[in-house]
PDB file of C-alpha atoms in Angstrom:
ATOM      1  CA  MET Y   1      26.983 -13.952 -64.831  1.00  0.00           C
ATOM      2  CA  MET Y   2      24.662 -11.422 -65.413  1.00  0.00           C
ATOM      3  CA  ILE Y   3      20.735 -11.876 -65.621  1.00  0.00           C
ATOM      4  CA  PHE Y   4      18.848  -9.573 -67.510  1.00  0.00           C
ATOM      5  CA  ASN Y   5      15.172  -8.133 -66.406  1.00  0.00           C
ATOM      6  CA  LEU Y   6      12.438  -6.437 -67.344  1.00  0.00           C
ATOM      7  CA  ASN Y   7      10.948  -3.780 -65.365  1.00  0.00           C
ATOM      8  CA  PHE Y   8       7.767  -2.362 -65.636  1.00  0.00           C
ATOM      9  CA  MET Y   9       8.690   0.595 -68.515  1.00  0.00           C
ATOM     10  CA  GLY Y  10       9.908  -2.181 -70.803  1.00  0.00           C
ATOM     11  CA  ILE Y  11      13.756  -1.300 -70.072  1.00  0.00           C
ATOM     12  CA  TYR Y  12      16.278  -4.437 -69.685  1.00  0.00           C
ATOM     13  CA  LYS Y  13      18.032  -3.559 -66.501  1.00  0.00           C
ATOM     14  CA  LYS Y  14      21.211  -5.625 -65.427  1.00  0.00           C
ATOM     15  CA  GLN Y  15      21.282  -7.798 -62.046  1.00  0.00           C
ATOM     16  CA  LYS Y  16      24.285  -9.439 -60.808  1.00  0.00           C
ATOM     17  CA  GLN Y  17      23.191 -12.505 -59.486  1.00  0.00           C
ATOM     18  CA  PHE Y  18      23.857 -13.918 -55.838  1.00  0.00           C
ATOM     19  CA  SER Y  19      27.347 -14.666 -55.012  1.00  0.00           C
ATOM     20  CA  ILE Y  20      28.975 -15.533 -52.089  1.00  0.00           C
ATOM     21  CA  PHE Y  21      32.192 -13.357 -52.517  1.00  0.00           C
ATOM     22  CA  ASN Y  22      30.514 -10.289 -53.833  1.00  0.00           C
ATOM     23  CA  LEU Y  23      28.817  -9.136 -50.062  1.00  0.00           C
ATOM     24  CA  ARG Y  24      29.890  -7.027 -47.780  1.00  0.00           C
ATOM     25  CA  GLY Y  25      29.712  -7.954 -44.293  1.00  0.00           C
ATOM     26  CA  PHE Y  26      29.416  -5.633 -40.897  1.00  0.00           C
ATOM     27  CA  THR Y  27      32.894  -4.343 -39.320  1.00  0.00           C
ATOM     28  CA  ILE Y  28      33.518  -5.665 -35.668  1.00  0.00           C
ATOM     29  CA  ILE Y  29      33.050  -1.911 -34.579  1.00  0.00           C
ATOM     30  CA  GLU Y  30      30.092  -1.775 -36.293  1.00  0.00           C
ATOM     31  CA  LEU Y  31      29.171  -5.155 -34.070  1.00  0.00           C
ATOM     32  CA  LEU Y  32      30.258  -3.666 -30.687  1.00  0.00           C
ATOM     33  CA  VAL Y  33      28.341  -0.197 -31.450  1.00  0.00           C
ATOM     34  CA  ALA Y  34      25.052  -1.973 -32.256  1.00  0.00           C
ATOM     35  CA  MET Y  35      25.668  -4.632 -29.363  1.00  0.00           C
ATOM     36  CA  GLY Y  36      26.180  -1.693 -27.088  1.00  0.00           C
ATOM     37  CA  LEU Y  37      23.039   0.129 -28.040  1.00  0.00           C
ATOM     38  CA  PHE Y  38      21.022  -2.728 -27.790  1.00  0.00           C
ATOM     39  CA  VAL Y  39      22.599  -3.548 -24.162  1.00  0.00           C
ATOM     40  CA  ILE Y  40      22.181  -0.186 -23.126  1.00  0.00           C
ATOM     41  CA  LEU Y  41      18.455   0.247 -24.340  1.00  0.00           C
ATOM     42  CA  VAL Y  42      17.497  -3.385 -22.491  1.00  0.00           C
ATOM     43  CA  GLY Y  43      19.198  -2.226 -19.446  1.00  0.00           C
ATOM     44  CA  ILE Y  44      17.325   0.917 -19.605  1.00  0.00           C
ATOM     45  CA  ALA Y  45      13.712  -1.344 -19.965  1.00  0.00           C
ATOM     46  CA  SER Y  46      14.206  -3.908 -17.518  1.00  0.00           C
ATOM     47  CA  GLY Y  47      15.588  -0.787 -14.702  1.00  0.00           C
ATOM     48  CA  GLY Y  48      12.077   0.525 -15.797  1.00  0.00           C
ATOM     49  CA  PHE Y  49      10.392  -2.528 -15.424  1.00  0.00           C
ATOM     50  CA  ILE Y  50      11.998  -3.377 -11.978  1.00  0.00           C
ATOM     51  CA  LYS Y  51      10.874   0.447 -10.446  1.00  0.00           C
ATOM     52  CA  VAL Y  52       7.282  -0.154 -12.145  1.00  0.00           C
ATOM     53  CA  LEU Y  53       6.558  -3.530 -10.005  1.00  0.00           C
ATOM     54  CA  ARG Y  54       8.816  -1.763  -7.066  1.00  0.00           C
ATOM     55  CA  MET Y  55       6.092   0.254  -6.989  1.00  0.00           C
ATOM     56  CA  GLN Y  56       2.855  -2.111  -7.696  1.00  0.00           C
ATOM     57  CA  ARG Y  57       4.604  -4.129  -4.283  1.00  0.00           C
ATOM     58  CA  LEU Y  58       4.176  -0.567  -2.552  1.00  0.00           C
ATOM     59  CA  ILE Y  59       0.446   0.230  -3.574  1.00  0.00           C
ATOM     60  CA  VAL Y  60      -0.543  -3.317  -2.572  1.00  0.00           C
ATOM     61  CA  GLU Y  61       0.821  -3.501   0.661  1.00  0.00           C
ATOM     62  CA  LEU Y  62      -0.455   0.358   1.537  1.00  0.00           C
ATOM     63  CA  MET Y  63      -4.201  -0.385   0.058  1.00  0.00           C
ATOM     64  CA  SER Y  64      -3.621  -4.003   2.350  1.00  0.00           C
ATOM     65  CA  ALA Y  65      -2.583  -1.513   5.506  1.00  0.00           C
ATOM     66  CA  ASN Y  66      -5.676   0.942   4.578  1.00  0.00           C
ATOM     67  CA  ASP Y  67      -8.085  -2.054   4.402  1.00  0.00           C
ATOM     68  CA  ASN Y  68      -6.743  -3.748   7.953  1.00  0.00           C
ATOM     69  CA  VAL Y  69      -6.779  -0.548   9.478  1.00  0.00           C
ATOM     70  CA  SER Y  70     -10.294   0.793   8.323  1.00  0.00           C
ATOM     71  CA  SER Y  71     -12.069  -2.446   9.808  1.00  0.00           C
ATOM     72  CA  ALA Y  72     -10.476  -1.740  13.029  1.00  0.00           C
ATOM     73  CA  LEU Y  73     -11.526   1.415  13.022  1.00  0.00           C
ATOM     74  CA  GLU Y  74     -15.282   0.109  11.829  1.00  0.00           C
ATOM     75  CA  GLN Y  75     -14.895  -2.172  14.433  1.00  0.00           C
ATOM     76  CA  MET Y  76     -13.819   0.489  16.923  1.00  0.00           C
ATOM     77  CA  ALA Y  77     -16.908   2.702  15.754  1.00  0.00           C
ATOM     78  CA  ARG Y  78     -19.575   0.060  15.624  1.00  0.00           C
ATOM     79  CA  GLU Y  79     -19.174  -1.146  19.504  1.00  0.00           C
ATOM     80  CA  ILE Y  80     -18.086   2.876  20.720  1.00  0.00           C
ATOM     81  CA  ARG Y  81     -21.679   4.004  18.965  1.00  0.00           C
ATOM     82  CA  MET Y  82     -23.642   1.459  20.992  1.00  0.00           C
ATOM     83  CA  GLY Y  83     -21.978   2.402  24.505  1.00  0.00           C
ATOM     84  CA  TYR Y  84     -21.587   4.487  27.443  1.00  0.00           C
ATOM     85  CA  ASP Y  85     -19.543   5.530  30.702  1.00  0.00           C
ATOM     86  CA  PHE Y  86     -16.650   6.375  28.506  1.00  0.00           C
ATOM     87  CA  ASN Y  87     -13.351   7.195  30.537  1.00  0.00           C
ATOM     88  CA  LYS Y  88     -10.186   8.665  28.221  1.00  0.00           C
ATOM     89  CA  ILE Y  89      -7.415   6.649  30.495  1.00  0.00           C
ATOM     90  CA  SER Y  90      -4.742   8.320  28.993  1.00  0.00           C
ATOM     91  CA  GLU Y  91      -4.154   9.686  25.020  1.00  0.00           C
ATOM     92  CA  THR Y  92      -4.392   6.262  23.737  1.00  0.00           C
ATOM     93  CA  GLU Y  93      -6.701   3.751  25.579  1.00  0.00           C
ATOM     94  CA  LEU Y  94     -10.327   4.621  25.566  1.00  0.00           C
ATOM     95  CA  GLN Y  95     -12.368   2.766  28.499  1.00  0.00           C
ATOM     96  CA  PHE Y  96     -16.439   2.136  28.197  1.00  0.00           C
ATOM     97  CA  VAL Y  97     -19.491  -0.269  28.513  1.00  0.00           C
ATOM     98  CA  ASN Y  98     -20.532  -1.788  25.607  1.00  0.00           C
ATOM     99  CA  THR Y  99     -24.215  -2.888  24.985  1.00  0.00           C
ATOM    100  CA  TYR Y 100     -23.742  -6.406  26.693  1.00  0.00           C
ATOM    101  CA  ASP Y 101     -22.228  -4.598  30.025  1.00  0.00           C
ATOM    102  CA  ILE Y 102     -18.820  -5.167  29.684  1.00  0.00           C
ATOM    103  CA  LYS Y 103     -15.944  -3.696  30.454  1.00  0.00           C
ATOM    104  CA  VAL Y 104     -14.427  -3.114  27.202  1.00  0.00           C
ATOM    105  CA  SER Y 105     -11.116  -0.821  26.614  1.00  0.00           C
ATOM    106  CA  TYR Y 106      -9.497   0.154  22.899  1.00  0.00           C
ATOM    107  CA  LYS Y 107      -5.160   1.541  23.074  1.00  0.00           C
ATOM    108  CA  LEU Y 108      -2.233   1.591  21.639  1.00  0.00           C
ATOM    109  CA  ASN Y 109       0.339  -1.286  22.551  1.00  0.00           C
ATOM    110  CA  ASP Y 110       3.321  -1.784  20.895  1.00  0.00           C
ATOM    111  CA  LYS Y 111       2.416  -0.303  17.885  1.00  0.00           C
ATOM    112  CA  THR Y 112      -0.681  -2.143  17.286  1.00  0.00           C
ATOM    113  CA  ILE Y 113      -4.004  -1.392  18.454  1.00  0.00           C
ATOM    114  CA  GLU Y 114      -5.791  -3.913  21.083  1.00  0.00           C
ATOM    115  CA  ARG Y 115      -8.947  -4.522  22.438  1.00  0.00           C
ATOM    116  CA  CYS Y 116      -9.443  -5.214  25.512  1.00  0.00           C
ATOM    117  CA  VAL Y 117     -12.419  -6.970  27.718  1.00  0.00           C
ATOM    118  CA  GLU Y 118     -12.823  -6.833  31.727  1.00  0.00           C
ATOM    119  CA  GLU Y 119     -13.013 -10.664  32.578  1.00  0.00           C
ATOM    120  CA  SER Y 120     -13.530 -11.407  36.850  1.00  0.00           C
ATOM    121  CA  GLY Y 121     -11.034  -8.266  37.183  1.00  0.00           C
ATOM    122  CA  LEU Y 122      -8.453  -9.219  34.696  1.00  0.00           C
ATOM    123  CA  TRP Y 123      -8.135  -7.636  31.343  1.00  0.00           C
ATOM    124  CA  ASN Y 124      -7.589  -9.965  28.519  1.00  0.00           C
ATOM    125  CA  CYS Y 125      -6.499  -8.186  25.452  1.00  0.00           C
ATOM    126  CA  LYS Y 126      -6.434  -9.365  21.813  1.00  0.00           C
ATOM    127  CA  LYS Y 127      -4.523  -7.214  18.882  1.00  0.00           C
ATOM    128  CA  ILE Y 128      -7.243  -5.785  15.925  1.00  0.00           C
ATOM    129  CA  THR Y 129      -4.432  -4.591  13.587  1.00  0.00           C
ATOM    130  CA  ALA Y 130      -2.481  -6.923  11.664  1.00  0.00           C
ATOM    131  CA  GLU Y 131       1.006  -7.343  12.085  1.00  0.00           C
ATOM    132  CA  LYS Y 132       2.505  -6.110   9.528  1.00  0.00           C
ATOM    133  CA  VAL Y 133       0.783  -2.576  10.231  1.00  0.00           C
ATOM    134  CA  ASN Y 134       2.276  -0.362  12.214  1.00  0.00           C
ATOM    135  CA  ILE Y 135       0.066   2.013  14.042  1.00  0.00           C
ATOM    136  CA  SER Y 136       2.571   5.190  14.373  1.00  0.00           C
ATOM    137  CA  ASN Y 137      -0.123   7.546  15.997  1.00  0.00           C
ATOM    138  CA  PHE Y 138      -3.178   6.987  18.171  1.00  0.00           C
ATOM    139  CA  LYS Y 139      -4.607  10.043  19.481  1.00  0.00           C
ATOM    140  CA  ILE Y 140      -8.036   9.883  21.609  1.00  0.00           C
ATOM    141  CA  ASN Y 141      -9.930  13.010  22.170  1.00  0.00           C
ATOM    142  CA  LEU Y 142     -13.402  12.370  24.221  1.00  0.00           C
ATOM    143  CA  LEU Y 143     -16.096  15.580  24.358  1.00  0.00           C
ATOM    144  CA  ASP Y 144     -18.274  14.422  27.060  1.00  0.00           C
ATOM    145  CA  ASN Y 145     -20.987  16.962  27.383  1.00  0.00           C
ATOM    146  CA  ASN Y 146     -23.761  16.777  29.886  1.00  0.00           C
ATOM    147  CA  ASP Y 147     -26.088  18.162  26.919  1.00  0.00           C
ATOM    148  CA  TYR Y 148     -25.609  16.032  24.407  1.00  0.00           C
ATOM    149  CA  PRO Y 149     -24.188  12.292  23.824  1.00  0.00           C
ATOM    150  CA  PRO Y 150     -20.010  11.686  24.166  1.00  0.00           C
ATOM    151  CA  ARG Y 151     -18.130  11.886  20.859  1.00  0.00           C
ATOM    152  CA  ILE Y 152     -15.186  10.419  20.698  1.00  0.00           C
ATOM    153  CA  THR Y 153     -12.536  11.205  17.839  1.00  0.00           C
ATOM    154  CA  ILE Y 154      -9.825   8.833  16.777  1.00  0.00           C
ATOM    155  CA  SER Y 155      -6.890   9.925  14.653  1.00  0.00           C
ATOM    156  CA  LEU Y 156      -4.467   7.807  13.633  1.00  0.00           C
ATOM    157  CA  SER Y 157      -1.469   6.965  11.063  1.00  0.00           C
ATOM    158  CA  ALA Y 158      -0.717   3.644   9.846  1.00  0.00           C
ATOM    159  CA  GLY Y 159       2.141   2.310   7.763  1.00  0.00           C
ATOM    160  CA  VAL Y 160       3.219  -0.840   6.762  1.00  0.00           C
ATOM    161  CA  ASN Y 161       6.582  -3.036   8.474  1.00  0.00           C
ATOM    162  CA  ASP Y 162       9.183  -2.988   5.773  1.00  0.00           C
ATOM    163  CA  LYS Y 163      11.730  -1.138   5.172  1.00  0.00           C
ATOM    164  CA  TYR Y 164      11.011   0.254   1.925  1.00  0.00           C
ATOM    165  CA  PHE Y 165       8.157   1.663   2.581  1.00  0.00           C
ATOM    166  CA  GLU Y 166       8.772   2.997   6.185  1.00  0.00           C
ATOM    167  CA  ASN Y 167       7.985   6.938   5.123  1.00  0.00           C
ATOM    168  CA  THR Y 168       4.246   6.292   3.665  1.00  0.00           C
ATOM    169  CA  PRO Y 169       1.983   7.030   6.486  1.00  0.00           C
ATOM    170  CA  ILE Y 170      -1.950   6.803   6.156  1.00  0.00           C
ATOM    171  CA  ASN Y 171      -3.727   9.456   8.001  1.00  0.00           C
ATOM    172  CA  ILE Y 172      -7.088   8.480   9.310  1.00  0.00           C
ATOM    173  CA  GLN Y 173      -9.481  10.569  11.551  1.00  0.00           C
ATOM    174  CA  THR Y 174     -13.054   9.369  12.661  1.00  0.00           C
ATOM    175  CA  THR Y 175     -15.648  10.943  14.986  1.00  0.00           C
ATOM    176  CA  ILE Y 176     -17.934   8.675  16.614  1.00  0.00           C
ATOM    177  CA  SER Y 177     -21.049  10.161  18.717  1.00  0.00           C
ATOM    178  CA  SER Y 178     -22.658   7.296  20.991  1.00  0.00           C
ATOM    179  CA  ARG Y 179     -26.610   6.908  20.390  1.00  0.00           C
ATOM    180  CA  ILE Y 180     -27.092   6.133  23.989  1.00  0.00           C
ATOM    181  CA  TYR Y 181     -27.216   8.748  26.378  1.00  0.00           C
TER     182      TYR Y 181
END
């Protein structure tokens, strides 16, 4: 059955009416190629998405470790700034008397920083860094000159206790000068 239609220039045009028998479909090869391309594109997109999620997890873990180490260093700096009678016990331990006349020690023990307080001749130690934070390098340098107040330089390398993020250290260094001279 033919239908005539008048287009914009006034010319009659012959059109075929819709019929189920005159439609042509896709071949099976065309469908397989299209599906293959679609699967490849979805695979690339999902792989990129997974990589972005892992990178975001790394950034969040490192920010958390950085915040934890920064707050531990700030706590140490506040107490050292008001302390006196500084003794460097080892490369990783500093002992001094704080503003309340209590002997305090900061040291590296089992990849965490500990604050130890002397009570009745015994040392009571508590961790000041989180369990997920791994302190790999901790050095204390004491410059004690009689002409100037003592200066303590603390440098450390911290990371995250996670198998994916072992090789991403955070290096921090601070120098503290005692106010009590």
